[in-house]
Coordinates of C-alpha atoms in Angstrom, one line a residue:
Chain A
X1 CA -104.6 -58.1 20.2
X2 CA -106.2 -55.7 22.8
X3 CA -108.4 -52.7 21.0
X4 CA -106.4 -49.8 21.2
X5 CA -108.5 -46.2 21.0
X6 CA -106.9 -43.1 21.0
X7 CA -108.9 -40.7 22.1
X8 CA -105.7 -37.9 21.8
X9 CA -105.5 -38.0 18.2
X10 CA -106.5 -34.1 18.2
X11 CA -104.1 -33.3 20.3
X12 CA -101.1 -35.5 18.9
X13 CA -101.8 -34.2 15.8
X14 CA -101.2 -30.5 16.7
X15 CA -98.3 -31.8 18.5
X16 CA -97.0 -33.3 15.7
X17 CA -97.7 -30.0 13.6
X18 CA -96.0 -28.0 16.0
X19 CA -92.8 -30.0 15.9
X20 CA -93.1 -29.8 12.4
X21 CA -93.2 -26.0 12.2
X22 CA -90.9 -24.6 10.1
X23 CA -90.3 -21.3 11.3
X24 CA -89.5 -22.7 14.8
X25 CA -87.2 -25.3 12.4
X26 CA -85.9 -22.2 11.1
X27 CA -85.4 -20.3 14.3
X28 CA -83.6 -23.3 15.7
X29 CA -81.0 -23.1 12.8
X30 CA -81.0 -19.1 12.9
X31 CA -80.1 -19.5 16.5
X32 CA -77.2 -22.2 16.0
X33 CA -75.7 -19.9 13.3
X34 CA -76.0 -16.7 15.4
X35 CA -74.3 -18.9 18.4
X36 CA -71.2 -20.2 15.7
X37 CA -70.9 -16.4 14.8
X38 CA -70.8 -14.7 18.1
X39 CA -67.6 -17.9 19.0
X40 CA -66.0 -16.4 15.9
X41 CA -66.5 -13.1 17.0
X42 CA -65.3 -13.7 20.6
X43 CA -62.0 -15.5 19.0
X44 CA -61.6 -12.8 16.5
X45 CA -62.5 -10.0 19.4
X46 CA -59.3 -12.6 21.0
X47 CA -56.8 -12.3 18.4
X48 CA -57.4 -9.0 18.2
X49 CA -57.0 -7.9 21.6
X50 CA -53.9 -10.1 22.0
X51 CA -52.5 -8.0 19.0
X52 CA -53.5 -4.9 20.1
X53 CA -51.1 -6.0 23.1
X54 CA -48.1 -6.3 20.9
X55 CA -48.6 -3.2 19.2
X56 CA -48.8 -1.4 22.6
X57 CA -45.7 -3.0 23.5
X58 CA -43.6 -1.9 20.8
X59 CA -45.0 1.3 20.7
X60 CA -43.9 1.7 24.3
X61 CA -40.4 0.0 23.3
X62 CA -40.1 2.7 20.4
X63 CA -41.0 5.2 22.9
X64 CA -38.4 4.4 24.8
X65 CA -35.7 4.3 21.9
X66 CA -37.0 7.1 19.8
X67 CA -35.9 9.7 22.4
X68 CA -32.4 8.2 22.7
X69 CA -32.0 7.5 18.8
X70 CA -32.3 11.1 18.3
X71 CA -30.1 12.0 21.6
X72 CA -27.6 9.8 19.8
X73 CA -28.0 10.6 16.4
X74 CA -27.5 14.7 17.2
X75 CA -24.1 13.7 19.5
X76 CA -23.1 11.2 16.9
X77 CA -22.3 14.4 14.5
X78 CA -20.1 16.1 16.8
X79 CA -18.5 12.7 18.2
X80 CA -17.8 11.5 13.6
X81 CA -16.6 14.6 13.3
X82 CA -13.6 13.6 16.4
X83 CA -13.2 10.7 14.9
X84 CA -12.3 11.9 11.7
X85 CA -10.0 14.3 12.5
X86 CA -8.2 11.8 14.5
X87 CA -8.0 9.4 11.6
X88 CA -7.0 12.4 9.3
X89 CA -4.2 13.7 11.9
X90 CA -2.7 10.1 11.7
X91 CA -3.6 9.1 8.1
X92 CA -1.4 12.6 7.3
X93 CA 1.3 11.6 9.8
X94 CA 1.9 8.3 8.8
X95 CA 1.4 9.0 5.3
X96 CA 4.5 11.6 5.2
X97 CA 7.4 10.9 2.6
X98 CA 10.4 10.2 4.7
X99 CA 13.4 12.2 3.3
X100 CA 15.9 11.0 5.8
X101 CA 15.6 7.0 4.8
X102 CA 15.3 8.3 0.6
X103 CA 18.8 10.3 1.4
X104 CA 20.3 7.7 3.4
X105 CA 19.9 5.0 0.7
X106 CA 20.9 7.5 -2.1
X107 CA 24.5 8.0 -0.4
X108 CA 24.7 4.0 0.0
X109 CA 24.3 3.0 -3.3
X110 CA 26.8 5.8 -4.5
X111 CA 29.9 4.1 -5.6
X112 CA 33.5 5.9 -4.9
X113 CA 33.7 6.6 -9.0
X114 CA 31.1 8.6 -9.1
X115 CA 30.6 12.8 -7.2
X116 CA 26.9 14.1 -6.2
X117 CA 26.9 17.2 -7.4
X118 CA 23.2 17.8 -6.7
X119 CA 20.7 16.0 -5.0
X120 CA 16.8 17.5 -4.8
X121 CA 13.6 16.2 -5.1
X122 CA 10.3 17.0 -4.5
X123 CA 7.1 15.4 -3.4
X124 CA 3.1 15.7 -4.6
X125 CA -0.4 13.7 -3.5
X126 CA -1.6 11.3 -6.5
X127 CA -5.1 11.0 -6.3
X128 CA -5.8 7.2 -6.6
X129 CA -8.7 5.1 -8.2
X130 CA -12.3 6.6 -6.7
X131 CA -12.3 4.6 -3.5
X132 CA -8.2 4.4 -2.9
X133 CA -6.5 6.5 -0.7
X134 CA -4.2 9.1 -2.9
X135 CA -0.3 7.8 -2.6
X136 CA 2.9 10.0 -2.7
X137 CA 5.0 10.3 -5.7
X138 CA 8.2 11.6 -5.4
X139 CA 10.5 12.9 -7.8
X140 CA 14.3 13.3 -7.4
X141 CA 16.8 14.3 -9.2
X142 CA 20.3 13.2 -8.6
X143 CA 23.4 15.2 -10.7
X144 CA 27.0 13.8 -10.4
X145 CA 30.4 13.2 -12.3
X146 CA 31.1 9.6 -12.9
X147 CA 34.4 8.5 -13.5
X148 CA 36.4 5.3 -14.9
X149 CA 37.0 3.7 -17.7
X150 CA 34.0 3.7 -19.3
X151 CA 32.3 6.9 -17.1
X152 CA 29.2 6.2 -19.0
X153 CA 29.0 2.4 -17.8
X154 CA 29.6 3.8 -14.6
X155 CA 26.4 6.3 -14.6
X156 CA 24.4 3.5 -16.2
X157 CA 25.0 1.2 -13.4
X158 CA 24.2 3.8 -10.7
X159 CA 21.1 4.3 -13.2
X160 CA 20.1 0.6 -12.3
X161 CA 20.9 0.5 -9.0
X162 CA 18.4 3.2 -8.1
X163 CA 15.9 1.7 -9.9
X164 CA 16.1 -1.5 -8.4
X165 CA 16.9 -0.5 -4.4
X166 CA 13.7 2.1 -4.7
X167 CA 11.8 -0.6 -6.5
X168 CA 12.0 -2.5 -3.5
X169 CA 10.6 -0.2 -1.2
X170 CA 8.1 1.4 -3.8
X171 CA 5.1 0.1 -5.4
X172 CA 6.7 2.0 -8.9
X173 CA 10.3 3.5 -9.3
X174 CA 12.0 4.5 -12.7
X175 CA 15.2 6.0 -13.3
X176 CA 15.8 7.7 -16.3
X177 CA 18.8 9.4 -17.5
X178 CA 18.0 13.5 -18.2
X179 CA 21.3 14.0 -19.3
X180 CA 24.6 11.9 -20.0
X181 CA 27.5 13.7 -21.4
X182 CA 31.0 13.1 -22.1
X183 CA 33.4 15.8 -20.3
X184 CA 36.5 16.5 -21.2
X185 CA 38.1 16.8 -17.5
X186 CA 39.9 14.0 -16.1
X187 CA 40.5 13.0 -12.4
X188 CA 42.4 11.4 -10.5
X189 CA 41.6 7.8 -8.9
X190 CA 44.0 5.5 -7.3
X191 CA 47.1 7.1 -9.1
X192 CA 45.0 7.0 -12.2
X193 CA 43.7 9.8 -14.9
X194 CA 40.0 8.8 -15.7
X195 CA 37.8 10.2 -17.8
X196 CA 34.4 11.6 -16.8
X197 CA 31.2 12.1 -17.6
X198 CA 28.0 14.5 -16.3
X199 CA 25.2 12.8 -15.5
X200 CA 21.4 13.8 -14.0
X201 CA 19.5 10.9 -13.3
X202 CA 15.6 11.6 -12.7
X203 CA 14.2 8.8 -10.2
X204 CA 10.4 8.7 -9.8
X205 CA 9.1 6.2 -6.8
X206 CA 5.5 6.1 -5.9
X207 CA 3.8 4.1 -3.5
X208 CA 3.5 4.2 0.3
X209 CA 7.0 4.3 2.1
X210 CA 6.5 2.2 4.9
X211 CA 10.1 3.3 7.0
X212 CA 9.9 5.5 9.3
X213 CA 13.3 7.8 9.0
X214 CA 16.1 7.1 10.7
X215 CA 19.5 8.5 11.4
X216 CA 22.4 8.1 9.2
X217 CA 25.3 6.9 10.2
X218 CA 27.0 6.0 6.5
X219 CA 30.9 6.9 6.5
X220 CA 31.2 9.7 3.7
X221 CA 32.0 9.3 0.1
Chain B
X1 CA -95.5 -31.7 3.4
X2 CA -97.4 -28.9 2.4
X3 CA -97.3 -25.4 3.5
X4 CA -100.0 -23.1 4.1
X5 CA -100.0 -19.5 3.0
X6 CA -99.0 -18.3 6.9
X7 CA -96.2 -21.1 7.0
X8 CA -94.9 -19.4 3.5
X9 CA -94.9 -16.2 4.9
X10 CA -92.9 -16.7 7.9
X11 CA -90.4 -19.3 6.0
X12 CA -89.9 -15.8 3.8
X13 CA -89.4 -13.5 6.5
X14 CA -87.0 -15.7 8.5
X15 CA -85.1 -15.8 5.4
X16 CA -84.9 -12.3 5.1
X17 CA -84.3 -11.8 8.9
X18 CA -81.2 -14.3 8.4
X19 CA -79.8 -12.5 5.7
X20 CA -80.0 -9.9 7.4
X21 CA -78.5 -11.0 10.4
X22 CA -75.5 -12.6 8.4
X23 CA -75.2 -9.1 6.6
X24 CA -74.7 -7.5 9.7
X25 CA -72.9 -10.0 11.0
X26 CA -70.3 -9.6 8.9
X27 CA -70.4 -6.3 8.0
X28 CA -71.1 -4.6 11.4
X29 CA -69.2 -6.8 13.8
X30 CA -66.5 -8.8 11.9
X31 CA -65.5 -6.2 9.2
X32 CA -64.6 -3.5 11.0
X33 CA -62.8 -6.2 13.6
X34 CA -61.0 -7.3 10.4
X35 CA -59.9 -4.3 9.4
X36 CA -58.5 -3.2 13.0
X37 CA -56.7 -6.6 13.1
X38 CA -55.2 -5.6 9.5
X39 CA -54.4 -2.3 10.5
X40 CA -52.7 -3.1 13.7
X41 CA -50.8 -5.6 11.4
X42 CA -49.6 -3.1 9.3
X43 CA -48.6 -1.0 11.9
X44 CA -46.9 -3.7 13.6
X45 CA -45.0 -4.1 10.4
X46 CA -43.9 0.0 10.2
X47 CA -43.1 0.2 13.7
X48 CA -40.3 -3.1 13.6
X49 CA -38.1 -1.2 11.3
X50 CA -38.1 2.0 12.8
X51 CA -37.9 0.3 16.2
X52 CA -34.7 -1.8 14.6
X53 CA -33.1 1.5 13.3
X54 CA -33.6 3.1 16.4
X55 CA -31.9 0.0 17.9
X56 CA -29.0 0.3 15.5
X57 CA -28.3 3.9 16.1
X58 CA -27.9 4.0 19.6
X59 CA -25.5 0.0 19.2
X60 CA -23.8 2.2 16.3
X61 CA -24.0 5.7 18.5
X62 CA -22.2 3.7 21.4
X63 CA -19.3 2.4 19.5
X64 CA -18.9 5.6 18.3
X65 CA -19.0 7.0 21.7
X66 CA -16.8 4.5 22.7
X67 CA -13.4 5.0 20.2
X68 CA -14.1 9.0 20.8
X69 CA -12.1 9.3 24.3
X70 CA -8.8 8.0 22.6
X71 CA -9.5 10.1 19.3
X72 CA -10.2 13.0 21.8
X73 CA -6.8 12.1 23.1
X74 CA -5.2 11.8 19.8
X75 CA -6.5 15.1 19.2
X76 CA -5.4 16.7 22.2
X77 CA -1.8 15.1 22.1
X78 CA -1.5 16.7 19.1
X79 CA -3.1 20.2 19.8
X80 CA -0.2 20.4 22.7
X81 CA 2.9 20.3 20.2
X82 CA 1.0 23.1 18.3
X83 CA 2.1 26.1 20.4
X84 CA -0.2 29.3 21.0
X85 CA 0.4 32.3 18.8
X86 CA 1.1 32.5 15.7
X87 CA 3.5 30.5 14.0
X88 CA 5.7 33.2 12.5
X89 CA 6.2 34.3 15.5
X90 CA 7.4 30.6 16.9
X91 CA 8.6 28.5 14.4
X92 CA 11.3 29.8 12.7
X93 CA 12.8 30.1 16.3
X94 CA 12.0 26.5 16.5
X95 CA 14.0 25.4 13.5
X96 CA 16.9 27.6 14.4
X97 CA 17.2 25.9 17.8
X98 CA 16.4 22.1 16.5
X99 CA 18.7 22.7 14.0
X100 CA 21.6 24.0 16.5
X101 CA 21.4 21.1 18.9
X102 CA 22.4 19.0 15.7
X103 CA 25.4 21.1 15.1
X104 CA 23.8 23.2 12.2
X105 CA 24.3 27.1 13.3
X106 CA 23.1 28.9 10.4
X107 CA 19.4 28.4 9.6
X108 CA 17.4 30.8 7.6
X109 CA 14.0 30.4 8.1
X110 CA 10.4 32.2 6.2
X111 CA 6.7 31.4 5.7
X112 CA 6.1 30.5 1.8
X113 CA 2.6 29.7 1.9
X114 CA -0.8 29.5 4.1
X115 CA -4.2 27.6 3.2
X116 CA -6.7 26.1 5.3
X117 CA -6.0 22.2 5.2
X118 CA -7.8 20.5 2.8
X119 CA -9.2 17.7 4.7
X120 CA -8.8 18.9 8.5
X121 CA -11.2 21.4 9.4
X122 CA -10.0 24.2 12.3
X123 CA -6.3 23.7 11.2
X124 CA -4.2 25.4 8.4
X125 CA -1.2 24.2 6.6
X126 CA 2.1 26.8 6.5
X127 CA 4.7 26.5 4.3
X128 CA 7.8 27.2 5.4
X129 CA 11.3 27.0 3.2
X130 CA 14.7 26.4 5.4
X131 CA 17.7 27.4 4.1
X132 CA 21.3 25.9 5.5
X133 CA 24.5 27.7 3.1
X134 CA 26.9 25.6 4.5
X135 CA 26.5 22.3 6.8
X136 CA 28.0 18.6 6.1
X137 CA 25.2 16.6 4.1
X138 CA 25.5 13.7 6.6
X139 CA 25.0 16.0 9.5
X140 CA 22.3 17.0 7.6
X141 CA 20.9 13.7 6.7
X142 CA 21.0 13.0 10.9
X143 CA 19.2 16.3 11.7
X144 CA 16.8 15.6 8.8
X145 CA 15.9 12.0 10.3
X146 CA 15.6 13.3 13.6
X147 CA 13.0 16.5 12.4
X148 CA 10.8 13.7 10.8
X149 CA 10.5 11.8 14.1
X150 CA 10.4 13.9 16.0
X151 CA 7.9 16.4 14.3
X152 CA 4.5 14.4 13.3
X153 CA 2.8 17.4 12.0
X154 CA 5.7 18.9 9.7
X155 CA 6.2 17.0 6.3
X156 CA 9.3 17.8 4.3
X157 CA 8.3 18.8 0.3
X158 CA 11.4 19.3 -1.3
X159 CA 14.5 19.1 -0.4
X160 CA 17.4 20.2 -2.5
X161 CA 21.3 19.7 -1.7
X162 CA 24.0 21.1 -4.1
X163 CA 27.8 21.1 -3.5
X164 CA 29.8 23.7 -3.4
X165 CA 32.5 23.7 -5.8
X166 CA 34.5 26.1 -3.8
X167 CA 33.9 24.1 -0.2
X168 CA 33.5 20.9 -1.8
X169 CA 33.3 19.4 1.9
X170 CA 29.9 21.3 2.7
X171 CA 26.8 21.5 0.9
X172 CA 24.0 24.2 0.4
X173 CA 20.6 23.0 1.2
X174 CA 17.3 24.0 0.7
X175 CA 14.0 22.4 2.3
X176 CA 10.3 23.1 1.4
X177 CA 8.2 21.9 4.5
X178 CA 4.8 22.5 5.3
X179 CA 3.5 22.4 9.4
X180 CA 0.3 22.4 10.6
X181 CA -1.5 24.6 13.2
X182 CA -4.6 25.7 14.5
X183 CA -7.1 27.7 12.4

C-alpha cells in the first residue's frame, strides 16, 4: 500500500468544522421553516381572497334585492289590503243566509192539515272556534193550526219533518215545540169536522247553507 | 461534539430569533389573516338569510301582485252596483221598483241602522226594514229569491210573514236587510 500524506489536514479540518457549524445548521432549518410558513401563508392569503370573492358577490346580489325587497314590501301593504277586501266582499256574499230556499222548503213540507199562521225568523253571526270562520245561525219560528184526528200528532209530525229536512242541509237543526195547545174550534176537511190545535214550532239550523236561492214555483196550500 | 462558548451563544440567539420569528409568524401574519377569513365567514353566514328573505319577499310580493288585478276587479265589479249618493236617497226607490216588476205595488221602505262594516274598511253597512201589507206569500217567496241573486251585497236578517185573518189569501210581511255601500 502506497504512503499516503495529507498535507491538507489543516484545511479539511476547518472544512469539516464549518459543515459542522451549528448556527449555519440552525439557519438552514430557520430558513426551511420560514419557507413552510410563507406556503401557508400564500394558501391561507388564497383562501382568503377566494372568500373575500364570495362575500363581494353576495353583497352585490343583496344589493341588488335589498332595494326591490323594500319596493315590494311597501306595495305589498296596499296590494294585502285589495286582496282582503276582495276575499271579505265574497266571503260576505257567499256566506249570506238564503231566505228564499229556507221559505221554499218550509211551504213544501207543510201538509194540507195544517194553516201557517206566521212564519219569521231571524238571522245572527256565531263566532266559531279561534281559527274557524264564524257560521250563521238562524232562528225561525213557524205558528199554525193543525188539524185531524189527533191535531197534536199532526203538529208533532210537522215538528219532525223540520228537523229532519233542515238537518240535511244544516250542520245542526232542532225543532222544538214553544207552544202546543188544544183549541176548541173545529174545521172543516173533506166534508169532515176536525179538531184543532195551535202550535209554534221554534226551528234553529246552523251551519253554512250551501244553496243559492231560487225561485219558487210550489202550488199553494 | 463539543461547543465552545461563541457556538453556545449563537445556538441561543438563533433560538431566540426563531421564536421570535414563529411569534410573529403567527401572530402578525396568520392571525389577523385568520380572523378576516372568520369574519368574512360570519358575514357570509348573516348576509344568506337576509339575502334569502329578500328573495322570498319579492317571489311572495309577485304572487301577490299577481292575484291583485282580478281582486281589483272584484272590487271594482262590485263598487259599480253601489250607486253614487247616498243611499236614502236611492234605495228605497230601488226596492219599490224591484219589488214592482214582481207584481208587489206597495213597498214601504226606511233606514233602521248605519255602522261602519266590521271587517271591510271604506264601506258601511245600512239597515233597511221593507214592509209589504198585503202581497201573496208565493209571489213573495219569487221576489225574495230573485232579490238574493240578484243583490250580492244585500243580506236579508229577518223576515217575518203573518196572515191575515181578514184576507186570509194575502199575507203581511216584514223584512230586516242590511246593504252595503261606500264609506
Amino acid at each position: 500500500m502506497p504512503l499516503h500524506l495529507n498535507l491538507y489536514h489543516e484545511i479539511d479540518r476547518q472544512k469539516a468544522a464549518s459543515r459542522r457549524d451549528p448556527l449555519k445548521i440552525a439557519a438552514y432549518i430557520l430558513g426551511f421553516i420560514v419557507a413552510i410558513f410563507v406556503a401557508m401563508y400564500v394558501i391561507e392569503l388564497g383562501k382568503n381572497a377566494s372568500i373575500q370573492g364570495d362575500l363581494a358577490k353576495l353583497k352585490a346580489e343583496f344589493d341588488g334585492l335589498d332595494p326591490k325587497a323594500k319596493e315590494v314590501e311597501r306595495s305589498e301593504k296596499a296590494l294585502k289590503q285589495t286582496l282582503d277586501t276582495s276575499a271579505q266582499f265574497v266571503k260576505s256574499i257567499e256566506g249570506r243566509f238564503y231566505w228564499a230556499p229556507t221559505l221554499q222548503e218550509v211551504i213544501k213540507i207543510v201538509p194540507r192539515e195544517v194553516q201557517i199562521t206566521r212564519f219569521g225568523g231571524n238571522v245572527t253571526t256565531v263566532a266559531g272556534a279561534p281559527g274557524t270562520e264564524p257560521t250563521k245561525k238562524a232562528v225561525i219560528t213557524v205558528d199554525g193550526i193543525a188539524c185531524g184526528a189527533d191535531p197534536r200528532r199532526v203538529a208533532e209530525d210537522l215538528r219532525q219533518t223540520l228537523a229532519e229536512t233542515f238537518g240535511k242541509k244544516y250542520k245542526t237543526s232542532t225543532a222544538s215545540f214553544r207552544q202546543l195547545d188544544d183549541s176548541t174550534d173545529t174545521v172543516a176537511l173533506d166534508g169532515r169536522n176536525l179538531p184543532t190545535a195551535t202550535f209554534g214550532i221554534t226551528l234553529t239550523v246552523e251551519g253554512a247553507n250551501d244553496a243559492a236561492a231560487t225561485a219558487t214555483n210550489t202550488t199553494p196550500r | 461534539m463539543k461547543f465552545g462558548k461563541e457556538e453556545i451563544q449563537k445556538i441561543v440567539l438563533g433560538g431566540l430569533v426563531g421564536v421570535g420569528v414563529i411569534y410573529s409568524y403567527f401572530d402578525l401574519l396568520l392571525g389577523p389573516l385568520k380572523t378576516r377569513h372568520a369574519n368574512t365567514l360570519k358575514s357570509i353566514a348573516a348576509l344568506q338569510p337576509e339575502i334569502s328573505r329578500a328573495k322570498g319577499l319579492i317571489a311572495k310580493g309577485n304572487t301577490i301582485r299577481d292575484q291583485a288585478p282580478q281582486a281589483e276587479a272584484t272590487i271594482a265589479q262590485i263598487d259599480a252596483m253601489i250607486p253614487e249618493g247616498a243611499p236614502v236617497a236611492w234605495f228605497p226607490t230601488r226596492m219599490t221598483e224591484f219589488f214592482k216588476t214582481h207584481g208587489i205595488d206597495k213597498v214601504s221602505t226606511r233606514m233602521t241602522g248605519e255602522a261602519p262594516h266590521p271587517s271591510l274598511s271604506g264601506y258601511r253597512r245600512i239597515t233597511w226594514n221593507i214592509e209589504i201589507p198585503k202581497v201573496e206569500c208565493l209571489r213573495f217567496g219569487a221576489a225574495l229569491a230573485a232579490l238574493e241573486n240578484t243583490e250580492p251585497l244585500i243580506s236579508v236578517e229577518t223576515c217575518n210573514i203573518d196572515t191575515q185573518r181578514e184576507e186570509p189569501d194575502v199575507q203581511r210581511v216584514s223584512i230586516t236587510l242590511s246593504n252595503i255601500v261606500k264609506q
